[in-house]
PDB file of C-alpha atoms in Angstrom:
ATOM      1  CA  ASP Z  22     108.365  94.637  90.360  1.00  0.00           C
ATOM      2  CA  ALA Z  23     106.116  92.102  91.933  1.00  0.00           C
ATOM      3  CA  ARG Z  24     102.844  93.743  93.159  1.00  0.00           C
ATOM      4  CA  VAL Z  25      99.513  92.761  94.888  1.00  0.00           C
ATOM      5  CA  THR Z  26      96.716  92.786  92.250  1.00  0.00           C
ATOM      6  CA  GLN Z  27      92.923  94.140  93.067  1.00  0.00           C
ATOM      7  CA  THR Z  28      90.025  94.425  91.397  1.00  0.00           C
ATOM      8  CA  PRO Z  29      87.912  96.175  90.637  1.00  0.00           C
ATOM      9  CA  ARG Z  30      89.701  99.640  91.883  1.00  0.00           C
ATOM     10  CA  HIS Z  31      86.177 101.200  92.297  1.00  0.00           C
ATOM     11  CA  LYS Z  32      82.852  99.681  92.538  1.00  0.00           C
ATOM     12  CA  VAL Z  33      79.673 101.352  93.189  1.00  0.00           C
ATOM     13  CA  THR Z  34      76.683  99.545  93.979  1.00  0.00           C
ATOM     14  CA  GLU Z  35      73.113  99.886  95.070  1.00  0.00           C
ATOM     15  CA  MET Z  36      72.477  98.340  98.791  1.00  0.00           C
ATOM     16  CA  GLY Z  37      71.593  94.599  98.554  1.00  0.00           C
ATOM     17  CA  GLN Z  38      73.618  93.576  95.283  1.00  0.00           C
ATOM     18  CA  GLU Z  39      76.424  91.437  96.062  1.00  0.00           C
ATOM     19  CA  VAL Z  40      79.814  92.826  95.626  1.00  0.00           C
ATOM     20  CA  THR Z  41      82.914  90.463  94.662  1.00  0.00           C
ATOM     21  CA  MET Z  42      86.309  91.697  95.221  1.00  0.00           C
ATOM     22  CA  ARG Z  43      89.452  89.965  93.751  1.00  0.00           C
ATOM     23  CA  CYS Z  44      92.784  90.097  94.806  1.00  0.00           C
ATOM     24  CA  GLN Z  45      96.397  88.386  92.874  1.00  0.00           C
ATOM     25  CA  PRO Z  46      98.944  87.911  95.746  1.00  0.00           C
ATOM     26  CA  ILE Z  47     102.575  88.087  95.234  1.00  0.00           C
ATOM     27  CA  LEU Z  48     103.674  84.797  93.665  1.00  0.00           C
ATOM     28  CA  GLY Z  49     105.580  83.133  96.390  1.00  0.00           C
ATOM     29  CA  HIS Z  50     103.758  84.424  99.367  1.00  0.00           C
ATOM     30  CA  ASN Z  51     102.121  82.207 101.812  1.00  0.00           C
ATOM     31  CA  THR Z  52      99.846  84.337 103.844  1.00  0.00           C
ATOM     32  CA  VAL Z  53      97.460  86.749 102.122  1.00  0.00           C
ATOM     33  CA  PHE Z  54      95.256  89.398 104.457  1.00  0.00           C
ATOM     34  CA  TRP Z  55      92.057  91.275 103.875  1.00  0.00           C
ATOM     35  CA  TYR Z  56      91.405  94.644 105.224  1.00  0.00           C
ATOM     36  CA  ARG Z  57      89.183  97.222 105.269  1.00  0.00           C
ATOM     37  CA  GLN Z  58      89.900 101.184 105.965  1.00  0.00           C
ATOM     38  CA  THR Z  59      87.352 103.658 106.875  1.00  0.00           C
ATOM     39  CA  MET Z  60      87.810 107.447 108.360  1.00  0.00           C
ATOM     40  CA  MET Z  61      86.192 106.166 111.644  1.00  0.00           C
ATOM     41  CA  GLN Z  62      87.790 102.607 112.227  1.00  0.00           C
ATOM     42  CA  GLY Z  63      91.217 103.059 110.406  1.00  0.00           C
ATOM     43  CA  LEU Z  64      92.142  99.479 109.037  1.00  0.00           C
ATOM     44  CA  GLU Z  65      90.549  96.616 110.491  1.00  0.00           C
ATOM     45  CA  LEU Z  66      91.489  93.190 109.844  1.00  0.00           C
ATOM     46  CA  LEU Z  67      88.769  91.156 108.218  1.00  0.00           C
ATOM     47  CA  ALA Z  68      90.572  87.893 107.164  1.00  0.00           C
ATOM     48  CA  TYR Z  69      94.132  85.692 106.890  1.00  0.00           C
ATOM     49  CA  PHE Z  70      94.900  82.690 104.927  1.00  0.00           C
ATOM     50  CA  ARG Z  71      97.765  80.639 105.199  1.00  0.00           C
ATOM     51  CA  ASN Z  72      99.045  78.328 102.433  1.00  0.00           C
ATOM     52  CA  ARG Z  73      95.216  78.906 100.942  1.00  0.00           C
ATOM     53  CA  ALA Z  74      93.662  78.051 104.435  1.00  0.00           C
ATOM     54  CA  PRO Z  75      91.566  80.508 106.073  1.00  0.00           C
ATOM     55  CA  LEU Z  76      92.752  80.618 109.686  1.00  0.00           C
ATOM     56  CA  ASP Z  77      90.964  83.491 110.647  1.00  0.00           C
ATOM     57  CA  ASP Z  78      87.903  85.383 109.850  1.00  0.00           C
ATOM     58  CA  SER Z  79      86.569  86.812 113.064  1.00  0.00           C
ATOM     59  CA  GLY Z  80      86.999  90.250 111.916  1.00  0.00           C
ATOM     60  CA  MET Z  81      84.041  89.821 109.506  1.00  0.00           C
ATOM     61  CA  PRO Z  82      80.303  90.051 109.530  1.00  0.00           C
ATOM     62  CA  LYS Z  83      79.513  86.148 109.113  1.00  0.00           C
ATOM     63  CA  ASP Z  84      76.392  86.872 107.983  1.00  0.00           C
ATOM     64  CA  ARG Z  85      77.210  88.569 104.852  1.00  0.00           C
ATOM     65  CA  PHE Z  86      80.899  88.460 103.986  1.00  0.00           C
ATOM     66  CA  SER Z  87      82.627  85.235 102.888  1.00  0.00           C
ATOM     67  CA  ALA Z  88      86.323  85.410 102.006  1.00  0.00           C
ATOM     68  CA  GLU Z  89      88.089  82.289  99.712  1.00  0.00           C
ATOM     69  CA  MET Z  90      91.476  81.228  98.261  1.00  0.00           C
ATOM     70  CA  PRO Z  91      90.210  79.425  95.404  1.00  0.00           C
ATOM     71  CA  ASP Z  92      94.187  78.990  94.252  1.00  0.00           C
ATOM     72  CA  ALA Z  93      97.230  80.239  95.076  1.00  0.00           C
ATOM     73  CA  THR Z  94      96.810  83.287  92.582  1.00  0.00           C
ATOM     74  CA  LEU Z  95      93.557  84.413  93.685  1.00  0.00           C
ATOM     75  CA  ALA Z  96      91.699  85.372  96.669  1.00  0.00           C
ATOM     76  CA  THR Z  97      88.066  86.774  96.609  1.00  0.00           C
ATOM     77  CA  LEU Z  98      86.250  88.821  99.141  1.00  0.00           C
ATOM     78  CA  LYS Z  99      82.429  88.558  98.868  1.00  0.00           C
ATOM     79  CA  ILE Z 100      79.597  90.733 100.223  1.00  0.00           C
ATOM     80  CA  GLN Z 101      76.101  89.910 100.055  1.00  0.00           C
ATOM     81  CA  PRO Z 102      74.050  91.289 100.777  1.00  0.00           C
ATOM     82  CA  SER Z 103      75.945  94.823 100.731  1.00  0.00           C
ATOM     83  CA  GLU Z 104      74.774  97.536 102.800  1.00  0.00           C
ATOM     84  CA  PRO Z 105      75.617 100.991 102.823  1.00  0.00           C
ATOM     85  CA  ARG Z 106      77.671 100.679 106.267  1.00  0.00           C
ATOM     86  CA  ASP Z 107      80.104  98.545 103.827  1.00  0.00           C
ATOM     87  CA  SER Z 108      81.060 101.596 101.761  1.00  0.00           C
ATOM     88  CA  ALA Z 109      85.004 101.938 102.464  1.00  0.00           C
ATOM     89  CA  VAL Z 110      88.464 101.145 100.972  1.00  0.00           C
ATOM     90  CA  TYR Z 111      89.070  97.277 100.851  1.00  0.00           C
ATOM     91  CA  PHE Z 112      92.592  96.414 100.722  1.00  0.00           C
ATOM     92  CA  CYS Z 113      94.248  92.737 100.326  1.00  0.00           C
ATOM     93  CA  ALA Z 114      98.081  92.127 101.532  1.00  0.00           C
ATOM     94  CA  SER Z 115     100.254  89.507 101.028  1.00  0.00           C
ATOM     95  CA  GLY Z 116     103.532  88.370 102.816  1.00  0.00           C
ATOM     96  CA  SER Z 117     105.866  85.236 103.784  1.00  0.00           C
ATOM     97  CA  ARG Z 118     105.172  83.718 107.347  1.00  0.00           C
ATOM     98  CA  ARG Z 119     108.406  81.733 107.961  1.00  0.00           C
ATOM     99  CA  ARG Z 120     108.565  78.831 110.839  1.00  0.00           C
ATOM    100  CA  GLY Z 121     111.193  78.825 113.388  1.00  0.00           C
ATOM    101  CA  ILE Z 122     112.841  82.226 112.186  1.00  0.00           C
ATOM    102  CA  LEU Z 123     112.013  85.718 113.950  1.00  0.00           C
ATOM    103  CA  PRO Z 124     110.445  87.689 112.662  1.00  0.00           C
ATOM    104  CA  ALA Z 125     107.977  85.386 111.757  1.00  0.00           C
ATOM    105  CA  ASN Z 126     106.206  87.816 109.486  1.00  0.00           C
ATOM    106  CA  GLU Z 127     107.904  89.419 106.757  1.00  0.00           C
ATOM    107  CA  LYS Z 128     106.287  92.969 105.578  1.00  0.00           C
ATOM    108  CA  LEU Z 129     102.827  92.641 103.997  1.00  0.00           C
ATOM    109  CA  PHE Z 130     102.703  94.141 100.289  1.00  0.00           C
ATOM    110  CA  PHE Z 131      99.499  95.829 100.218  1.00  0.00           C
ATOM    111  CA  GLY Z 132      97.251  96.171  96.608  1.00  0.00           C
ATOM    112  CA  SER Z 133      95.885 100.012  96.101  1.00  0.00           C
ATOM    113  CA  GLY Z 134      92.442  98.729  97.285  1.00  0.00           C
ATOM    114  CA  THR Z 135      89.059  98.313  96.081  1.00  0.00           C
ATOM    115  CA  GLN Z 136      87.051 101.694  96.829  1.00  0.00           C
ATOM    116  CA  LEU Z 137      83.483 100.282  97.640  1.00  0.00           C
ATOM    117  CA  SER Z 138      80.484 102.792  97.746  1.00  0.00           C
ATOM    118  CA  VAL Z 139      77.090 100.977  98.590  1.00  0.00           C
ATOM    119  CA  LEU Z 140      74.486 103.605  97.759  1.00  0.00           C
TER     120      LEU Z 140
ATOM    121  CA  SER X 118      89.600 103.475 123.058  1.00  0.00           C
ATOM    122  CA  GLN X 119      92.500 102.722 120.237  1.00  0.00           C
ATOM    123  CA  GLU X 120      94.895 100.443 121.285  1.00  0.00           C
ATOM    124  CA  LEU X 121      97.639 101.885 119.027  1.00  0.00           C
ATOM    125  CA  GLU X 122      97.468 106.018 119.561  1.00  0.00           C
ATOM    126  CA  GLN X 123      99.361 108.423 116.871  1.00  0.00           C
ATOM    127  CA  SER X 124      99.948 111.579 117.261  1.00  0.00           C
ATOM    128  CA  PRO X 125      99.494 114.196 115.555  1.00  0.00           C
ATOM    129  CA  GLN X 126      96.844 113.137 113.765  1.00  0.00           C
ATOM    130  CA  SER X 127      97.918 115.705 111.133  1.00  0.00           C
ATOM    131  CA  LEU X 128     100.714 117.833 110.500  1.00  0.00           C
ATOM    132  CA  ILE X 129     101.512 120.615 107.966  1.00  0.00           C
ATOM    133  CA  VAL X 130     105.511 121.406 107.485  1.00  0.00           C
ATOM    134  CA  GLN X 131     107.289 123.955 105.115  1.00  0.00           C
ATOM    135  CA  GLU X 132     109.671 121.991 102.856  1.00  0.00           C
ATOM    136  CA  GLY X 133     113.148 121.437 104.549  1.00  0.00           C
ATOM    137  CA  LYS X 134     111.766 121.427 108.034  1.00  0.00           C
ATOM    138  CA  ASN X 135     112.271 118.435 110.477  1.00  0.00           C
ATOM    139  CA  LEU X 136     109.431 116.380 111.811  1.00  0.00           C
ATOM    140  CA  THR X 137     108.497 113.678 114.197  1.00  0.00           C
ATOM    141  CA  ILE X 138     105.179 111.168 114.407  1.00  0.00           C
ATOM    142  CA  ASN X 139     104.775 109.315 117.419  1.00  0.00           C
ATOM    143  CA  CYS X 140     103.202 105.953 118.150  1.00  0.00           C
ATOM    144  CA  THR X 141     102.239 104.951 121.489  1.00  0.00           C
ATOM    145  CA  SER X 142     100.386 101.891 123.180  1.00  0.00           C
ATOM    146  CA  SER X 143      99.906 100.885 126.974  1.00  0.00           C
ATOM    147  CA  LYS X 144     101.060  97.366 126.358  1.00  0.00           C
ATOM    148  CA  THR X 145     103.971  96.019 124.787  1.00  0.00           C
ATOM    149  CA  LEU X 146     104.440  95.895 121.094  1.00  0.00           C
ATOM    150  CA  TYR X 147     105.938  92.782 120.183  1.00  0.00           C
ATOM    151  CA  GLY X 148     106.890  94.220 116.618  1.00  0.00           C
ATOM    152  CA  LEU X 149     106.174  97.653 115.292  1.00  0.00           C
ATOM    153  CA  TYR X 150     105.819  98.546 111.464  1.00  0.00           C
ATOM    154  CA  TRP X 151     105.865 101.363 109.783  1.00  0.00           C
ATOM    155  CA  TYR X 152     103.967 102.250 106.669  1.00  0.00           C
ATOM    156  CA  LYS X 153     103.121 105.217 104.388  1.00  0.00           C
ATOM    157  CA  GLN X 154      99.884 105.026 102.154  1.00  0.00           C
ATOM    158  CA  LYS X 155      99.288 107.743  99.603  1.00  0.00           C
ATOM    159  CA  TYR X 156      95.958 109.298  98.796  1.00  0.00           C
ATOM    160  CA  GLY X 157      94.180 106.202  96.820  1.00  0.00           C
ATOM    161  CA  GLU X 158      96.846 103.758  96.812  1.00  0.00           C
ATOM    162  CA  GLY X 159      97.806 101.133  99.471  1.00  0.00           C
ATOM    163  CA  LEU X 160     100.293 100.813 102.043  1.00  0.00           C
ATOM    164  CA  ILE X 161     103.863 101.129 101.435  1.00  0.00           C
ATOM    165  CA  PHE X 162     106.420  99.107 104.467  1.00  0.00           C
ATOM    166  CA  LEU X 163     108.874 101.430 105.515  1.00  0.00           C
ATOM    167  CA  MET X 164     110.533  99.744 108.602  1.00  0.00           C
ATOM    168  CA  MET X 165     110.132  97.187 111.047  1.00  0.00           C
ATOM    169  CA  LEU X 166     111.436  97.295 115.012  1.00  0.00           C
ATOM    170  CA  GLN X 167     111.393  94.568 117.046  1.00  0.00           C
ATOM    171  CA  LYS X 168     114.006  95.248 120.096  1.00  0.00           C
ATOM    172  CA  GLY X 169     113.638  97.954 122.609  1.00  0.00           C
ATOM    173  CA  GLY X 170     116.018 100.420 122.134  1.00  0.00           C
ATOM    174  CA  GLU X 171     116.304  99.680 118.188  1.00  0.00           C
ATOM    175  CA  GLU X 172     116.683 102.100 115.630  1.00  0.00           C
ATOM    176  CA  LYS X 173     116.542 102.254 111.591  1.00  0.00           C
ATOM    177  CA  SER X 174     117.432 104.412 109.270  1.00  0.00           C
ATOM    178  CA  HIS X 175     116.609 104.751 105.495  1.00  0.00           C
ATOM    179  CA  GLU X 176     117.324 108.042 103.338  1.00  0.00           C
ATOM    180  CA  LYS X 177     115.719 110.566 105.436  1.00  0.00           C
ATOM    181  CA  ILE X 178     113.767 109.041 107.628  1.00  0.00           C
ATOM    182  CA  THR X 179     114.556 107.344 111.058  1.00  0.00           C
ATOM    183  CA  ALA X 180     112.269 104.903 113.306  1.00  0.00           C
ATOM    184  CA  LYS X 181     112.863 104.406 116.967  1.00  0.00           C
ATOM    185  CA  LEU X 182     111.391 102.026 119.591  1.00  0.00           C
ATOM    186  CA  ASP X 183     111.961 102.936 123.058  1.00  0.00           C
ATOM    187  CA  GLU X 184     113.136 100.571 125.669  1.00  0.00           C
ATOM    188  CA  LYS X 185     109.989  99.731 127.273  1.00  0.00           C
ATOM    189  CA  LYS X 186     108.789  98.959 123.799  1.00  0.00           C
ATOM    190  CA  GLN X 187     105.608 100.959 124.122  1.00  0.00           C
ATOM    191  CA  GLN X 188     106.131 103.739 122.042  1.00  0.00           C
ATOM    192  CA  SER X 189     107.865 104.160 118.517  1.00  0.00           C
ATOM    193  CA  SER X 190     108.773 107.719 116.782  1.00  0.00           C
ATOM    194  CA  LEU X 191     108.998 107.883 113.300  1.00  0.00           C
ATOM    195  CA  HIS X 192     111.344 111.368 112.447  1.00  0.00           C
ATOM    196  CA  ILE X 193     112.074 112.864 109.103  1.00  0.00           C
ATOM    197  CA  THR X 194     114.920 115.051 108.387  1.00  0.00           C
ATOM    198  CA  ALA X 195     114.801 118.034 105.874  1.00  0.00           C
ATOM    199  CA  SER X 196     111.355 117.035 104.713  1.00  0.00           C
ATOM    200  CA  GLN X 197     110.484 117.377 100.543  1.00  0.00           C
ATOM    201  CA  PRO X 198     106.885 117.047  99.297  1.00  0.00           C
ATOM    202  CA  SER X 199     107.625 113.539  98.299  1.00  0.00           C
ATOM    203  CA  HIS X 200     107.146 112.739 102.094  1.00  0.00           C
ATOM    204  CA  ALA X 201     103.730 114.226 102.009  1.00  0.00           C
ATOM    205  CA  GLY X 202     101.133 110.950 102.796  1.00  0.00           C
ATOM    206  CA  ILE X 203      99.616 108.958 105.364  1.00  0.00           C
ATOM    207  CA  TYR X 204     101.940 107.257 107.892  1.00  0.00           C
ATOM    208  CA  LEU X 205     100.498 104.466 109.625  1.00  0.00           C
ATOM    209  CA  CYS X 206     101.975 102.476 112.887  1.00  0.00           C
ATOM    210  CA  GLY X 207     100.885  98.508 112.797  1.00  0.00           C
ATOM    211  CA  ALA X 208     102.007  96.460 115.685  1.00  0.00           C
ATOM    212  CA  ASP X 209     101.793  92.694 116.840  1.00  0.00           C
ATOM    213  CA  MET X 210     100.294  93.183 120.245  1.00  0.00           C
ATOM    214  CA  ARG X 211     100.388  89.746 121.355  1.00  0.00           C
ATOM    215  CA  GLY X 212     103.914  88.189 120.840  1.00  0.00           C
ATOM    216  CA  GLY X 213     104.350  84.464 119.892  1.00  0.00           C
ATOM    217  CA  SER X 214     104.828  85.122 116.095  1.00  0.00           C
ATOM    218  CA  ASN X 215     101.350  86.307 116.113  1.00  0.00           C
ATOM    219  CA  TYR X 216     100.146  87.567 112.655  1.00  0.00           C
ATOM    220  CA  LYS X 217      97.816  90.076 113.251  1.00  0.00           C
ATOM    221  CA  LEU X 218      98.737  93.964 113.317  1.00  0.00           C
ATOM    222  CA  THR X 219      96.633  96.352 114.874  1.00  0.00           C
ATOM    223  CA  PHE X 220      97.224  99.540 112.807  1.00  0.00           C
ATOM    224  CA  GLY X 221      96.962 103.283 114.441  1.00  0.00           C
ATOM    225  CA  LYS X 222      94.736 105.833 112.183  1.00  0.00           C
ATOM    226  CA  GLY X 223      97.298 107.488 110.864  1.00  0.00           C
ATOM    227  CA  THR X 224      99.181 110.763 110.630  1.00  0.00           C
ATOM    228  CA  LEU X 225      98.157 113.110 107.442  1.00  0.00           C
ATOM    229  CA  LEU X 226     101.871 114.817 106.683  1.00  0.00           C
ATOM    230  CA  THR X 227     101.355 117.643 104.514  1.00  0.00           C
ATOM    231  CA  VAL X 228     104.892 119.119 103.016  1.00  0.00           C
ATOM    232  CA  ASN X 229     104.621 122.770 101.583  1.00  0.00           C
ATOM    233  CA  PRO X 230     107.161 123.792  98.778  1.00  0.00           C
TER     234      PRO X 230
END
């Protein structure tokens, strides 16, 4: 079965360190999303890519977070420097967006997430 | 305040019982998605509803979107331990083929054998 692959599954780091999370979307999907999940806020959208172009990163703290898609098979989310308040589960999801056809967004496929703990 | 309210926050039922989870908004829901999440895993798509009054079923799970498109319910018939997990509703609250989904905080379902 096709799946979204995220690495690492778990990451424990110290405050101030750089953290890089990776995501391999499903082959053929043209949209990639990064979400953060916490008990307090639930699921929050951090970034959205379509055809590898970043279309929305308004949910990300700009000074420390960055998201890229160097190629169609890899999306990255970096935090530098990391802070304890960044501790959360980070999910990557991919899907297909079709122009002129409703619904424009097909269902999203989520990875298993990266559980990040910043001490 | 939360744009999408889910109720209840948690639910414990005996195996075989029916249950309903609700997802409510004060705004129009242009697309309503139900996902299930197991502990330590990602979200798994269950169903998507778009039209007012729409109802979809898959195995023992039925989802409905009301006529006003402001409330959705997820009903599980004859619950089983395999139904346990966190159920989240997500919605497109802007329309216009918007890509952003707003999620509720989830309902934790426990099914006791």
